[in-house]
Amino acid sequence: MAAICVFCASSRTLDQRWLDLAAETGAEIARRGHTLVSGGGCVGMMGAVADGARSAGGTTLGVIPQSLVDLEVADLASDELLVTGSMADRKTLMIEKSDAFLTLPGGLGTLDELFEVWTTATLALHTKPMVLVDVDGFYRPLIDWLAGLADRNFLKPAGLGLLTVVDTIPAALDALTPHLT
């Protein structure tokens, strides 16, 4: 069906609950018949989302820069692993290969990916749906700050409206479904 890109943390020091959330996400993507596109890593939530998809019979596509392959963190179990020359090339290829984007909790790298895909959508460079999963209010301070940007005219309300915010994995995939073929 569709290729759904998941942005999430790759830290090796996360609480188990975040790894479980990622695995649940991958499994739900697979159960719904979609392909998972990930950052191509085998650690943290990134590894868990890919493992979750494969455990539920799904297909995975990883996109990873050579520098991370060299650090031996590549998801070698991926059905397809694309290696890029840089992190910037990685994001570009992930956007090209994906039909939709789902963002789980994460740090700077996750936010970088979210903002790249969101910014390119506000510039009408793509019309792919984007969902932010705000589990337990993880992103609430960010969402409030972004709403404040719109209130001060630093972000157009239409741009803010391009990102759907939900609090569960089923709700995230339900929000994406009408936009996927």
mmCIF file of C-alpha atoms in Angstrom:
data_model
loop_
_atom_site.group_PDB
_atom_site.id
_atom_site.type_symbol
_atom_site.label_atom_id
_atom_site.label_comp_id
_atom_site.label_asym_id
_atom_site.label_seq_id
_atom_site.Cartn_x
_atom_site.Cartn_y
_atom_site.Cartn_z
ATOM 1 C CA MET A 1 0.000 0.000 0.000
ATOM 2 C CA ALA A 2 1.827 3.129 1.214
ATOM 3 C CA ALA A 3 5.302 3.871 2.513
ATOM 4 C CA ILE A 4 5.111 5.496 5.949
ATOM 5 C CA CYS A 5 8.228 7.183 7.274
ATOM 6 C CA VAL A 6 8.681 7.184 11.049
ATOM 7 C CA PHE A 7 10.934 9.720 12.731
ATOM 8 C CA CYS A 8 12.005 8.772 16.270
ATOM 9 C CA ALA A 9 14.891 8.598 18.719
ATOM 10 C CA SER A 10 17.925 6.413 18.174
ATOM 11 C CA SER A 11 19.308 6.724 21.700
ATOM 12 C CA ARG A 12 20.494 3.530 23.373
ATOM 13 C CA THR A 13 19.559 4.818 26.857
ATOM 14 C CA LEU A 14 15.785 5.220 26.614
ATOM 15 C CA ASP A 15 13.209 3.786 28.984
ATOM 16 C CA GLN A 16 11.600 0.570 27.770
ATOM 17 C CA ARG A 17 8.231 2.294 27.346
ATOM 18 C CA TRP A 18 9.589 4.299 24.401
ATOM 19 C CA LEU A 19 11.027 1.209 22.741
ATOM 20 C CA ASP A 20 7.674 -0.535 23.220
ATOM 21 C CA LEU A 21 5.869 2.424 21.654
ATOM 22 C CA ALA A 22 8.172 2.258 18.631
ATOM 23 C CA ALA A 23 7.721 -1.508 18.269
ATOM 24 C CA GLU A 24 3.933 -1.077 18.494
ATOM 25 C CA THR A 25 4.138 1.594 15.777
ATOM 26 C CA GLY A 26 6.085 -0.636 13.410
ATOM 27 C CA ALA A 27 3.746 -3.557 14.029
ATOM 28 C CA GLU A 28 0.643 -1.430 13.416
ATOM 29 C CA ILE A 29 2.098 -0.079 10.166
ATOM 30 C CA ALA A 30 2.743 -3.657 9.026
ATOM 31 C CA ARG A 31 -0.694 -4.914 10.133
ATOM 32 C CA ARG A 32 -2.285 -2.220 7.997
ATOM 33 C CA GLY A 33 -0.276 -3.368 4.988
ATOM 34 C CA HIS A 34 2.122 -0.435 4.723
ATOM 35 C CA THR A 35 5.894 -0.346 4.276
ATOM 36 C CA LEU A 36 7.992 1.259 7.005
ATOM 37 C CA VAL A 37 10.575 3.825 5.959
ATOM 38 C CA SER A 38 13.079 4.546 8.717
ATOM 39 C CA GLY A 39 16.429 6.193 9.284
ATOM 40 C CA GLY A 40 18.073 2.815 8.738
ATOM 41 C CA GLY A 41 19.481 2.410 12.237
ATOM 42 C CA CYS A 42 19.280 -0.659 14.450
ATOM 43 C CA VAL A 43 19.422 1.110 17.826
ATOM 44 C CA GLY A 44 16.940 2.826 20.105
ATOM 45 C CA MET A 45 13.416 3.491 18.944
ATOM 46 C CA MET A 46 14.607 3.438 15.336
ATOM 47 C CA GLY A 47 15.675 -0.183 15.664
ATOM 48 C CA ALA A 48 12.544 -1.075 17.640
ATOM 49 C CA VAL A 49 10.155 0.369 15.032
ATOM 50 C CA ALA A 50 11.832 -1.673 12.280
ATOM 51 C CA ASP A 51 11.872 -4.827 14.402
ATOM 52 C CA GLY A 52 8.193 -4.278 15.233
ATOM 53 C CA ALA A 53 7.280 -3.957 11.558
ATOM 54 C CA ARG A 54 9.185 -7.106 10.613
ATOM 55 C CA SER A 55 7.745 -9.067 13.542
ATOM 56 C CA ALA A 56 4.275 -8.344 12.151
ATOM 57 C CA GLY A 57 5.261 -9.416 8.635
ATOM 58 C CA GLY A 58 5.954 -5.940 7.290
ATOM 59 C CA THR A 59 8.503 -4.635 4.833
ATOM 60 C CA THR A 60 11.172 -2.156 5.892
ATOM 61 C CA LEU A 61 13.196 0.382 3.953
ATOM 62 C CA GLY A 62 16.073 2.022 5.784
ATOM 63 C CA VAL A 63 17.917 5.152 4.665
ATOM 64 C CA ILE A 64 21.212 5.791 6.413
ATOM 65 C CA PRO A 65 24.326 7.883 5.770
ATOM 66 C CA GLN A 66 27.633 6.081 5.269
ATOM 67 C CA SER A 67 29.031 7.696 8.429
ATOM 68 C CA LEU A 68 26.480 5.781 10.534
ATOM 69 C CA VAL A 69 27.106 2.564 8.619
ATOM 70 C CA ASP A 70 30.770 3.027 9.560
ATOM 71 C CA LEU A 71 29.729 3.244 13.232
ATOM 72 C CA GLU A 72 28.051 -0.166 12.823
ATOM 73 C CA VAL A 73 24.546 1.026 13.678
ATOM 74 C CA ALA A 74 22.920 0.129 10.333
ATOM 75 C CA ASP A 75 19.779 -2.014 10.292
ATOM 76 C CA LEU A 76 21.261 -4.840 8.239
ATOM 77 C CA ALA A 77 18.014 -6.811 8.595
ATOM 78 C CA SER A 78 16.171 -4.152 6.580
ATOM 79 C CA ASP A 79 14.469 -5.442 3.439
ATOM 80 C CA GLU A 80 16.156 -2.596 1.585
ATOM 81 C CA LEU A 81 18.926 -0.408 2.984
ATOM 82 C CA LEU A 82 19.865 2.716 1.047
ATOM 83 C CA VAL A 83 23.167 4.372 1.964
ATOM 84 C CA THR A 84 23.611 8.096 1.396
ATOM 85 C CA GLY A 85 26.603 10.408 1.483
ATOM 86 C CA SER A 86 25.258 12.724 4.181
ATOM 87 C CA MET A 87 22.505 13.349 6.711
ATOM 88 C CA ALA A 88 21.014 15.970 4.353
ATOM 89 C CA ASP A 89 20.909 13.432 1.520
ATOM 90 C CA ARG A 90 19.285 10.969 3.907
ATOM 91 C CA LYS A 91 16.407 13.344 4.670
ATOM 92 C CA THR A 92 15.901 14.143 0.992
ATOM 93 C CA LEU A 93 15.739 10.466 0.081
ATOM 94 C CA MET A 94 13.410 9.656 2.984
ATOM 95 C CA ILE A 95 11.017 12.358 1.790
ATOM 96 C CA GLU A 96 11.173 11.055 -1.785
ATOM 97 C CA LYS A 97 10.576 7.418 -0.766
ATOM 98 C CA SER A 98 7.686 8.125 1.630
ATOM 99 C CA ASP A 99 3.978 8.736 1.145
ATOM 100 C CA ALA A 100 3.368 9.954 4.712
ATOM 101 C CA PHE A 101 5.273 10.880 7.877
ATOM 102 C CA LEU A 102 4.703 9.916 11.492
ATOM 103 C CA THR A 103 6.806 11.451 14.274
ATOM 104 C CA LEU A 104 7.251 9.687 17.599
ATOM 105 C CA PRO A 105 9.043 11.106 20.650
ATOM 106 C CA GLY A 106 12.652 11.979 19.994
ATOM 107 C CA GLY A 107 15.372 14.558 20.356
ATOM 108 C CA LEU A 108 17.229 16.914 18.058
ATOM 109 C CA GLY A 109 17.555 14.517 15.127
ATOM 110 C CA THR A 110 13.859 13.669 15.251
ATOM 111 C CA LEU A 111 12.915 17.345 15.391
ATOM 112 C CA ASP A 112 15.305 18.113 12.521
ATOM 113 C CA GLU A 113 13.549 15.502 10.376
ATOM 114 C CA LEU A 114 10.076 16.689 11.383
ATOM 115 C CA PHE A 115 10.873 20.324 10.657
ATOM 116 C CA GLU A 116 12.515 19.478 7.321
ATOM 117 C CA VAL A 117 9.454 17.604 6.087
ATOM 118 C CA TRP A 118 7.073 20.183 7.554
ATOM 119 C CA THR A 119 8.960 23.149 6.094
ATOM 120 C CA THR A 120 9.032 21.592 2.642
ATOM 121 C CA ALA A 121 5.271 20.993 2.925
ATOM 122 C CA THR A 122 4.637 24.652 3.825
ATOM 123 C CA LEU A 123 6.577 25.584 0.686
ATOM 124 C CA ALA A 124 4.296 23.256 -1.339
ATOM 125 C CA LEU A 125 7.251 21.052 -2.299
ATOM 126 C CA HIS A 126 5.100 18.063 -1.307
ATOM 127 C CA THR A 127 1.553 17.398 -0.104
ATOM 128 C CA LYS A 128 2.236 14.298 1.964
ATOM 129 C CA PRO A 129 0.422 13.991 5.305
ATOM 130 C CA MET A 130 2.304 14.449 8.571
ATOM 131 C CA VAL A 131 1.265 13.269 12.022
ATOM 132 C CA LEU A 132 2.920 14.053 15.348
ATOM 133 C CA VAL A 133 2.264 11.489 18.098
ATOM 134 C CA ASP A 134 2.063 13.405 21.382
ATOM 135 C CA VAL A 135 2.095 10.507 23.852
ATOM 136 C CA ASP A 136 1.571 11.645 27.452
ATOM 137 C CA GLY A 137 2.059 15.289 26.441
ATOM 138 C CA PHE A 138 5.643 14.686 25.263
ATOM 139 C CA TYR A 139 5.355 17.396 22.612
ATOM 140 C CA ARG A 140 2.839 19.671 24.402
ATOM 141 C CA PRO A 141 5.384 22.460 25.175
ATOM 142 C CA LEU A 142 6.525 22.429 21.530
ATOM 143 C CA ILE A 143 2.942 22.483 20.237
ATOM 144 C CA ASP A 144 2.112 25.418 22.514
ATOM 145 C CA TRP A 145 5.229 27.289 21.355
ATOM 146 C CA LEU A 146 4.346 26.691 17.698
ATOM 147 C CA ALA A 147 0.792 27.949 18.281
ATOM 148 C CA GLY A 148 2.359 31.075 19.782
ATOM 149 C CA LEU A 149 4.409 31.530 16.609
ATOM 150 C CA ALA A 150 1.203 31.453 14.597
ATOM 151 C CA ASP A 151 -0.424 33.930 17.009
ATOM 152 C CA ARG A 152 2.512 36.329 16.361
ATOM 153 C CA ASN A 153 2.425 35.780 12.582
ATOM 154 C CA PHE A 154 5.756 33.937 12.409
ATOM 155 C CA LEU A 155 3.911 30.855 11.177
ATOM 156 C CA LYS A 156 0.869 30.937 8.952
ATOM 157 C CA PRO A 157 -2.151 29.160 10.447
ATOM 158 C CA ALA A 158 -2.366 27.109 7.242
ATOM 159 C CA GLY A 159 1.194 25.918 7.851
ATOM 160 C CA LEU A 160 0.370 24.984 11.420
ATOM 161 C CA GLY A 161 -2.657 23.092 10.123
ATOM 162 C CA LEU A 162 -0.507 20.845 7.917
ATOM 163 C CA LEU A 163 0.608 18.876 10.990
ATOM 164 C CA THR A 164 -1.961 16.615 12.641
ATOM 165 C CA VAL A 165 -1.381 15.989 16.358
ATOM 166 C CA VAL A 166 -2.753 12.845 18.038
ATOM 167 C CA ASP A 167 -1.894 10.921 21.183
ATOM 168 C CA THR A 168 -2.030 7.250 20.138
ATOM 169 C CA ILE A 169 -0.585 5.068 17.397
ATOM 170 C CA PRO A 170 -3.988 3.864 16.106
ATOM 171 C CA ALA A 171 -5.176 7.493 15.924
ATOM 172 C CA ALA A 172 -2.003 8.423 14.016
ATOM 173 C CA LEU A 173 -2.538 5.750 11.394
ATOM 174 C CA ASP A 174 -6.258 6.524 11.218
ATOM 175 C CA ALA A 175 -5.343 10.169 10.505
ATOM 176 C CA LEU A 176 -3.015 9.116 7.683
ATOM 177 C CA THR A 177 -5.341 6.552 6.082
ATOM 178 C CA PRO A 178 -7.627 8.941 4.131
ATOM 179 C CA HIS A 179 -4.555 10.418 2.421
ATOM 180 C CA LEU A 180 -3.023 7.097 1.354
ATOM 181 C CA THR A 181 -3.763 4.961 -1.686
#
